[in-house]
XYZ file of C-alpha atoms in Angstrom:
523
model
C -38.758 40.322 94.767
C -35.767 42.218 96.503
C -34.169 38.888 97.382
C -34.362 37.901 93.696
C -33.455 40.818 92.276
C -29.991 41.408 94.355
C -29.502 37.354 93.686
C -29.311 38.222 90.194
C -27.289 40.994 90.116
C -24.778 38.971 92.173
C -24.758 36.183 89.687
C -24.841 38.277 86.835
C -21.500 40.359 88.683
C -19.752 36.917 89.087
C -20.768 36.150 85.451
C -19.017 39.312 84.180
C -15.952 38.560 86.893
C -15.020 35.153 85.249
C -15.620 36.246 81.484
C -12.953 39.008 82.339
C -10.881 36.658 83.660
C -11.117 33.960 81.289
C -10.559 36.793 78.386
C -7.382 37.922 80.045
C -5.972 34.470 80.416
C -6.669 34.063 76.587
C -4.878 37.598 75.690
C -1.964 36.840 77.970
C -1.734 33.389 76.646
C -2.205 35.051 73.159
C 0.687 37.555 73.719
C 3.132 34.957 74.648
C 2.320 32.525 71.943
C 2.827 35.236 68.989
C 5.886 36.297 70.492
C 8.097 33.564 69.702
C 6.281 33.290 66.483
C 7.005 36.642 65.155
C 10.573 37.604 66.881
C 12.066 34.075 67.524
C 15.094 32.939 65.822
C 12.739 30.442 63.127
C 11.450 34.097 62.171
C 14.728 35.700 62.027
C 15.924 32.664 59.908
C 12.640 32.595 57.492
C 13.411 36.633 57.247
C 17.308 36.072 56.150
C 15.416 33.168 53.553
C 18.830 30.960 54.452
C 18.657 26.837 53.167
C 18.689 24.549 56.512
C 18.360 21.444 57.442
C 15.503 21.005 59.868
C 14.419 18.496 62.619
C 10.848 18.520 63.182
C 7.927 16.981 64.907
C 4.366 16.377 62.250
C 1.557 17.887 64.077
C -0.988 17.861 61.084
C -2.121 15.457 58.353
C -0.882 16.069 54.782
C -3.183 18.822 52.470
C -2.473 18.244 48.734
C -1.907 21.824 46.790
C -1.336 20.430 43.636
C -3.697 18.965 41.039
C -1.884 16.233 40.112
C -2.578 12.560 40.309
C -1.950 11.356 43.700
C 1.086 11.457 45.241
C 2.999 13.229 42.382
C 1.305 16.753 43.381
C 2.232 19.175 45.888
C 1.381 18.853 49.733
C 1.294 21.341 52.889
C 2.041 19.476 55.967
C 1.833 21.504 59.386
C 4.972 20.563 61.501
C 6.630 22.091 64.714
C 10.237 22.854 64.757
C 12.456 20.857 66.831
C 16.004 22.493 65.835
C 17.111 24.295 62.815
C 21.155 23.776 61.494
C 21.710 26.623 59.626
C 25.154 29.437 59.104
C 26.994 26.524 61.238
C 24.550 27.332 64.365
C 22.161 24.557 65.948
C 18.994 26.351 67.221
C 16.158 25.007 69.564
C 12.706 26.271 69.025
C 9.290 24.693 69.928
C 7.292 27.119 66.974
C 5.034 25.809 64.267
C 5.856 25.926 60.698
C 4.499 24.776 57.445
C 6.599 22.551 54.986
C 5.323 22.182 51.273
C 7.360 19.166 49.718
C 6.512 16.814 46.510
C 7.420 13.207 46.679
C 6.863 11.077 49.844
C 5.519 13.813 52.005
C 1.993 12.779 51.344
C 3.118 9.466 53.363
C 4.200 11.023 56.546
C 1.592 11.100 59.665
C 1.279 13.048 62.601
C 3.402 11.974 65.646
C 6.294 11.383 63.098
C 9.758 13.106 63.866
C 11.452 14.046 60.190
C 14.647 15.589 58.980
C 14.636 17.487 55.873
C 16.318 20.247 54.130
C 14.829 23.423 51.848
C 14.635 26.906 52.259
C 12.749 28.640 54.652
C 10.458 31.566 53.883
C 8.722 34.061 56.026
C 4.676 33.364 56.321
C 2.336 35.545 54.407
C 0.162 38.087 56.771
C -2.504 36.568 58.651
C -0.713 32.646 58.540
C -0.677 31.084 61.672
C 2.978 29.544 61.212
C 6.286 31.133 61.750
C 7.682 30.489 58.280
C 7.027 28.440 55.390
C 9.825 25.954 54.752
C 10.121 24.562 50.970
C 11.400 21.234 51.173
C 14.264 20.097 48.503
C 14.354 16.667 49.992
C 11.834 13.942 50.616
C 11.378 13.175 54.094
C 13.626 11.493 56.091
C 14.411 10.033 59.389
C 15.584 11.381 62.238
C 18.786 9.898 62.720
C 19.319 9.627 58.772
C 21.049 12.705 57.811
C 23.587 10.486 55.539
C 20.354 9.654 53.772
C 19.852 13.331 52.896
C 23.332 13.593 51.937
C 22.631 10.263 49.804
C 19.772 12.193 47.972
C 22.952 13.768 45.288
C 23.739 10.318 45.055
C 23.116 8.120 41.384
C 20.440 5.866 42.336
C 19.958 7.082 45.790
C 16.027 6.132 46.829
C 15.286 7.750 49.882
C 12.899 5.706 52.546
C 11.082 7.422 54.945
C 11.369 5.629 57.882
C 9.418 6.527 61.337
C 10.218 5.889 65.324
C 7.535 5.337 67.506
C 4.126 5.477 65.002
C 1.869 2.573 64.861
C 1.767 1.173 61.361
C -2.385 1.022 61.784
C -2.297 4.713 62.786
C -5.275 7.633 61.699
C -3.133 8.351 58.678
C -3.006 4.448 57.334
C -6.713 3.726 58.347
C -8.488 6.481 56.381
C -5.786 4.976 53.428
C -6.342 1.551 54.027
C -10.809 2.675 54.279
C -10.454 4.839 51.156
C -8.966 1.675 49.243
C -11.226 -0.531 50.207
C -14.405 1.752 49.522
C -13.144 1.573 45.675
C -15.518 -0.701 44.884
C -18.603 0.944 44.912
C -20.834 2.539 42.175
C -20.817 5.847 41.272
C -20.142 8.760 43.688
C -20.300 6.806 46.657
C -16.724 5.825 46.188
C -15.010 8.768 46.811
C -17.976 10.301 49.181
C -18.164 7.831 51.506
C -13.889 8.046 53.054
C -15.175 12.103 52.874
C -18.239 11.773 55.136
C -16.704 9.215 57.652
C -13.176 10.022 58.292
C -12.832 13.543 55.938
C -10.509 11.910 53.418
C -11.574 14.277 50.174
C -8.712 12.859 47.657
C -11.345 11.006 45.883
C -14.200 13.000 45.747
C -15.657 13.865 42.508
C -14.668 17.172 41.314
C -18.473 17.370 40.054
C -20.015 16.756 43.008
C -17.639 18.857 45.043
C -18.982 21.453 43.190
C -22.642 20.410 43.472
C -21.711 20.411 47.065
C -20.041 23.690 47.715
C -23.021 25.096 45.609
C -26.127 23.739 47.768
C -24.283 24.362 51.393
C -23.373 20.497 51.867
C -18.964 20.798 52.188
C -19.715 20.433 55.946
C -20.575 17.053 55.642
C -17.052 15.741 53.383
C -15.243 17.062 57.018
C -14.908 15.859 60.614
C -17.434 18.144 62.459
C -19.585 18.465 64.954
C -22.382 16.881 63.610
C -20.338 13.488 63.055
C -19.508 13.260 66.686
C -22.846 14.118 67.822
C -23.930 11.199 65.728
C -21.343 8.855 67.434
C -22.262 10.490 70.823
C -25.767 9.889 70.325
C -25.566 5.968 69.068
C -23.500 5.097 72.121
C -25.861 7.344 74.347
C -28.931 5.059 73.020
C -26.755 1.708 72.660
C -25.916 1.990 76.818
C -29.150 2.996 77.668
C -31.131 -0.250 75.639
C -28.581 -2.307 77.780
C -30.039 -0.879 80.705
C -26.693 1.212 81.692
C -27.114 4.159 84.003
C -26.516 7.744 83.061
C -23.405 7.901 84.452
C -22.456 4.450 83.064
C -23.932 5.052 79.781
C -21.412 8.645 79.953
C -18.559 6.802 80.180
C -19.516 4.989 77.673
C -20.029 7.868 75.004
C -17.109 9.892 76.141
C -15.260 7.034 75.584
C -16.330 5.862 72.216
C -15.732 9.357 71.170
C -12.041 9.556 72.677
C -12.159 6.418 70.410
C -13.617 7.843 67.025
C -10.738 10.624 67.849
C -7.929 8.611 68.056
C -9.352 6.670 65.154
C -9.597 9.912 62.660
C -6.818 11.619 64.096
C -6.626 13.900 66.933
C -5.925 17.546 65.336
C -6.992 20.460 66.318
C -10.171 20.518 63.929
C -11.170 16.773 65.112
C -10.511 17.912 69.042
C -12.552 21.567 68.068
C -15.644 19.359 66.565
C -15.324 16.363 69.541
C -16.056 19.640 71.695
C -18.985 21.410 69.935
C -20.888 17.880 69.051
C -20.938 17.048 72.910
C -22.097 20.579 73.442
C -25.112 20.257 70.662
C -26.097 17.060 71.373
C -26.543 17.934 75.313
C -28.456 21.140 73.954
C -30.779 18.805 72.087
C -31.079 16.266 74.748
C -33.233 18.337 76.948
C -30.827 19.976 78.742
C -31.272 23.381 79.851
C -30.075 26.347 77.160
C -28.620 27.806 79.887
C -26.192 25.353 81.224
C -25.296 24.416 76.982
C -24.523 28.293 76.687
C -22.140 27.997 79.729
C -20.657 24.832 78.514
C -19.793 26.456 75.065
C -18.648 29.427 76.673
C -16.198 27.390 79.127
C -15.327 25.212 75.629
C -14.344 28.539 73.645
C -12.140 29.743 76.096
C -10.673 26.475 77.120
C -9.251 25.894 73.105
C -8.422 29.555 73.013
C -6.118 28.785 75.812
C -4.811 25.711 74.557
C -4.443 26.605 71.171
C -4.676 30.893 71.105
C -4.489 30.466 67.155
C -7.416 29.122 66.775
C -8.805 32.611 67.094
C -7.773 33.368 63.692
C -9.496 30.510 62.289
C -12.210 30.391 59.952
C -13.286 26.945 61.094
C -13.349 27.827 64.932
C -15.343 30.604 63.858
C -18.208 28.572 62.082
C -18.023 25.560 64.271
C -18.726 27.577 67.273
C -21.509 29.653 65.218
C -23.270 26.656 64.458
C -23.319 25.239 67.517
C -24.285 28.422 69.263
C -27.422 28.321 66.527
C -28.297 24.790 67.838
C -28.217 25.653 71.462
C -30.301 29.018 71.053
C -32.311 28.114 68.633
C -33.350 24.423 67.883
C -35.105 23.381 70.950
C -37.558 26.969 70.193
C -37.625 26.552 66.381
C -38.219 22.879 66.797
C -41.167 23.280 69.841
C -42.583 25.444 66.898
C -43.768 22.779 64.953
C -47.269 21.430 64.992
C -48.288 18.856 66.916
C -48.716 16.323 63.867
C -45.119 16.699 63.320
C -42.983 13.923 64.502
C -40.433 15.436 66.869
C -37.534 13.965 64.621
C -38.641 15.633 61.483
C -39.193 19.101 63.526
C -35.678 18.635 64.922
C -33.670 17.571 61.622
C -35.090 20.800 60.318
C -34.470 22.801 63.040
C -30.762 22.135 62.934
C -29.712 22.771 59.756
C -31.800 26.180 59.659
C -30.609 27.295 63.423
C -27.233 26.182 62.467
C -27.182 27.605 58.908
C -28.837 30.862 60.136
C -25.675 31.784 62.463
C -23.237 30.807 60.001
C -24.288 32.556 56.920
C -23.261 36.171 57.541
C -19.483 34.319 57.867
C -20.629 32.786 54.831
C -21.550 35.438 52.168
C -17.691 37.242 53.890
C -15.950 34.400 52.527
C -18.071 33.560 49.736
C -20.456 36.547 48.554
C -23.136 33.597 47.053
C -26.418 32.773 48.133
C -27.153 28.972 48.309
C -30.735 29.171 47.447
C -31.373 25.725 48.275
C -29.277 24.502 50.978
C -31.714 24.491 53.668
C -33.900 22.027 52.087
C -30.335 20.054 50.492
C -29.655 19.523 54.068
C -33.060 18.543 55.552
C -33.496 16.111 52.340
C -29.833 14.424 52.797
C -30.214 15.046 56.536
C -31.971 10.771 57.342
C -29.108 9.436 54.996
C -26.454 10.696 57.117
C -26.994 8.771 60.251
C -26.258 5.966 58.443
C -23.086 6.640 57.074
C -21.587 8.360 59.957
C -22.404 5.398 62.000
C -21.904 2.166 59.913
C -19.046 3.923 58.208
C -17.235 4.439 61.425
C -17.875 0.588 62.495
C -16.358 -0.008 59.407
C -12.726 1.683 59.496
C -11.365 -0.521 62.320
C -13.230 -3.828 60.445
C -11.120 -2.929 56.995
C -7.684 -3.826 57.771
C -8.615 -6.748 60.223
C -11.706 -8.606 58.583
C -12.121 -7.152 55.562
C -14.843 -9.607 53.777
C -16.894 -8.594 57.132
C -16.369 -4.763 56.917
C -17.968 -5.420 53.361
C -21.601 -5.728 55.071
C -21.498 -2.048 56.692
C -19.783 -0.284 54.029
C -21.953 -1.736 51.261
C -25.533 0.197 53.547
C -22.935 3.513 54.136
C -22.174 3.476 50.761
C -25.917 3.198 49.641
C -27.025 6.080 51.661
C -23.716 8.248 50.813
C -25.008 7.673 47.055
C -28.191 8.999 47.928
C -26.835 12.327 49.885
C -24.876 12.745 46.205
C -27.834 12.503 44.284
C -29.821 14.388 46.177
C -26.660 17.342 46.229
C -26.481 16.964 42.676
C -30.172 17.556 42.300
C -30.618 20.777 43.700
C -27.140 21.894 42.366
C -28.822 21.308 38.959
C -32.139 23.470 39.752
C -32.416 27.299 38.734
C -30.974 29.873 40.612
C -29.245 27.276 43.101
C -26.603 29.388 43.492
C -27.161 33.558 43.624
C -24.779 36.032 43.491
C -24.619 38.341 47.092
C -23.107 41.767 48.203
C -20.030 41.773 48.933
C -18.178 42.976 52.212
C -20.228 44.848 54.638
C -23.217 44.997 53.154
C -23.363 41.528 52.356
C -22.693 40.990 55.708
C -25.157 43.145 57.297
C -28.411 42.461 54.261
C -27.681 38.208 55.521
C -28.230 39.057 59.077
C -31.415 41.186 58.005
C -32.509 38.204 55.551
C -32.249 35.660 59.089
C -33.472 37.716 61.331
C -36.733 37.885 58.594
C -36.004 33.825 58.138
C -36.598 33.307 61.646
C -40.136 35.587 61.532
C -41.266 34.201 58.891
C -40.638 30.725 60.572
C -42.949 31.579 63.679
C -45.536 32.776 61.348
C -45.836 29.664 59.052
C -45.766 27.981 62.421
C -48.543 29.913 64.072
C -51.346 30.066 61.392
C -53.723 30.602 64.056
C -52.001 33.501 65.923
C -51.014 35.205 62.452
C -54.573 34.574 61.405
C -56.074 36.468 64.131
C -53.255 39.281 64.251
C -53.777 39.789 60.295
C -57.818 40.323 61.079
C -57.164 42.325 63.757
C -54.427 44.993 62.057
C -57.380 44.862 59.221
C -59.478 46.126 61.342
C -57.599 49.023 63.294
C -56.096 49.872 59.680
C -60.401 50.431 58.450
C -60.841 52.644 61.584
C -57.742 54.455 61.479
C -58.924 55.176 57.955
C -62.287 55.679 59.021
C -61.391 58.446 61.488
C -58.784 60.460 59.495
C -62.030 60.427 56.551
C -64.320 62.491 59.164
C -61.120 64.290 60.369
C -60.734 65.742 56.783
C -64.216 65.590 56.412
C -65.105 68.008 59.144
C -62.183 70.158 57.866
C -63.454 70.415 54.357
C -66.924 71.235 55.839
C -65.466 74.161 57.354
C -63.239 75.445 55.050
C -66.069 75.167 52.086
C -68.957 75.734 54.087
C -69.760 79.399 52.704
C -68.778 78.525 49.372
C -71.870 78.405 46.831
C -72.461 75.647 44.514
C -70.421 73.029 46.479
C -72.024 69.956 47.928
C -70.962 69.470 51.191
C -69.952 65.228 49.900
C -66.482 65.286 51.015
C -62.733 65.264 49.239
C -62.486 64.064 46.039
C -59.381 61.579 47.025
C -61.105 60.284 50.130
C -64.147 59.298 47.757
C -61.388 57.386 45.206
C -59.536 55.683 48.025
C -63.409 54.257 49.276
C -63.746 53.079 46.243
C -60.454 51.397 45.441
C -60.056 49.487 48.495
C -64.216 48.597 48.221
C -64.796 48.549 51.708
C -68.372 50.096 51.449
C -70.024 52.883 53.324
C -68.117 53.519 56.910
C -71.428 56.119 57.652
């Protein structure tokens, strides 16, 4: 026992040692990141609010702002600076920024180097970027800068030309996917380009709403879950073709580098490539202990990569929801009875162990109660599968044999119609969506109400056990109550025992309280 104990306290000692050092590495690396950021000369030009003329380097796809019909609205594209002409001085910085232009900057693509001019404003507290450059100009390329000067020209169309980007990159796949899933019926249309590659510009505006309302917007974005999926069909597909576990690794770690590449490898797409190999290795039997290191090695390895990511909502939930799945899936799951497939135990244990994390984040942002999202997502949870999967065959098939990509897409499209009726459904039902306290207490009643969730849970679960615990606080409840009647029996004896007239029968109250809860005579 000795042994063992001083074994621990080593381990646990080493534990502490490398956390310590890991969180240093992220502060220093944290420090020196916001640094430039906040005193480097693309803040001291945002601060000044001068017009320049700006060389920089797309590191993000393009977010529409506006509500107008595609490609005529607004758009947010996040870009690094590569140098800045502005009061007759060239400067060189490597800091991010975020442009906002109209026309043509919906085209542009991460990887591409673009010239532009506009006015560049300081960021608003809390934004990640440096400054916030307004673009007057559509973008251009590098080497064009008499095109920019050809934009106060009569006539002048500007072309945005790119060096280096594949003309079948991320950006023109989801495009080329999106188009072609214009054929089918309904809501599967503009749901299907959301669930498989996380292209939103043609999702319903109803069922966005249907979705937001029953807890199902995680499934329009590239997450965890999708590359778990992908993970897990390549795990199975190498292992039926008799592959060994290291072979059938390679395999899945290199699908997924593929289904990366193929989406687009931002941060978000890297962040959920990390926490679906993570889940999926918690719910593949591996121990909880080795998944929690693996997530904890994971967090700190982005936050040194990327220290911004600290300050992101998104980080935040992934790594919630995957921290639910490792802790508590495999329990909530083994819960189940034994006349429960594993598969149906497991697709509910996910969403709840997942959801039950993330919800105190949740009500913050949001202070509403989606009163049905647990069972939206177990009910939509077997049509999912599907579209991840086929879908994701599919977006490499579109632009080379289209008439063949028809086949998948038509059986993703089919099941993303179902995951929209079935959102739509419970967005429709009473009380879908209830209104919860806001800040701190909010906060702090949803980590009550999960902590009860989870209770409740193992109780439902263990009829037998909570059968025989509910008998047996009965019964200590009848004696307690037995004993505190002769208690104040004997003392009422006592105290009335000389008086005359009195029959000795006991207190009134004691006599009413037999008789309400009619459990007969204790004597």
């Amino acid at each position: 026992m000795g042994g063992n104990s001083r074994s621990r306290s080593r381990t646990l000692a080493a534990t502490l040692a490398v956390a310590c050092l890991f969180g240093a590495a992220v502060a220093a690396h944290a420090a020196m990141d916001a640094g430039p950021r906040q005193d480097g000369p693309v803040a001291e030009a945002a601060a000044s609010r001068d017009s320049v003329i700006i060389h920089v380097l797309i590191v993000g796809e393009p977010r529409e702002l506006g509500t107008g019909s595609r490609g005529s609205g607004r758009w947010a594209v996040p870009a690094e600076v590569m140098d800045i002409a502005t009061d007759g001085q060239l400067i060189r910085s490597r800091t991010r920024i975020l442009l906002t232009g109209g026309q043509g900057w919906d085209q542009v693509a991460m990887g591409d180097e673009i010239r532009t001019a506009g006015k560049l404003k300081q960021a608003k507290a809390g934004q990640l970027e440096a400054g916030v450059l307004a673009a007057a100009t559509p973008p251009m390329k590098p080497d064009g800068r008499h095109d920019l000067d050809a934009q106060h020209r009569p006539n002048a169309q500007p072309r945005l030309e790119t060096e280096g980007v594949m003309p079948g990159g991320p950006a023109q796949l989801r495009k080329q996917f999106a188009s072609a899933a214009e054929w089918l019926q309904g809501d599967a249309a503009g749901l299907l380009p959301g669930m498989v590659t996380g292209d939103t510009s043609g999702l319903d505006e109803g069922l966005e709403a249907a979705m937001k309302t029953t807890g199902t917007t995680h499934l329009t974005a590239v997450s965890g879950a999708n590359c778990s999926l992908i993970l897990g069909g390549l795990v199975l597909l190498a292992r039926s073709l008799r592959l060994p576990r290291s072979g059938a690794a390679i395999v899945a770690l290199v699908g997924l580098a593929a289904f990366v590449m193929m989406v687009g490898p931002d941060a978000s797409v890297l962040r959920a490539a990390v926490m679906g190999a993570i889940g999926l290795t918690a719910l593949s039997g591996g121990r909880r202990g080795r998944s929690l290191g693996f997530l904890c090695l994971a967090i700190s390895s982005l936050l040194i990569l990327d220290p911004s990511l600290g300050m992101s909502v998104g980080f935040l939930l992934s790594v919630l929801a995957t921290l639910g799945i490792v802790l508590l899936a495999s329990p909530i799951a083994s819960w189940a009875p034994a006349w429960l497939p594993s598969w149906i135990a497991s697709a509910i244990a996910v969403p709840l162990s997942a959801q039950l994390l993330c919800s105190p984040v949740i009500v913050a942002l949001q202070p509403q109660f989606s009163s049905y999202s647990l069972l939206t997502n177990v009910a939509a949870a077997a049509f999912v599968p599907p579209v991840t999967i086929l879908g994701t065959i599919a977006v490499p098939i579109v632009p080379l044999v289209p008439w063949l990509a028809a086949i998948p897409m038509a059986i993703a499209g089919a099941n993303a119609g179902m995951v929209a009726v079935i959102a739509r459904f419970f967005a429709g039902l009473p009380g879908a969506a209830l209104p919860w306290p806001e800040g701190l207490a909010g906060i702090a009643t949803m980590l009550l109400w999960s902590v009860v969730t989870i209770l409740l849970v193992w109780l439902v679960l263990h009829p037998a056990w909570t059968g025989h615990t509910v008998l047996a606080l009965h019964r200590r409840l009848l004696l307690l109550m037995k004993a505190a009647e002769s208690t104040v029996r004997r003392r009422w004896a006592k105290r009335h025992s000389g008086a005359p007239g009195r029959p000795a029968v006991g207190p009134r109250p004691w006599r009413k309280l037999r008789r309400t809860l009619d459990v007969g005579d204790w004597d």
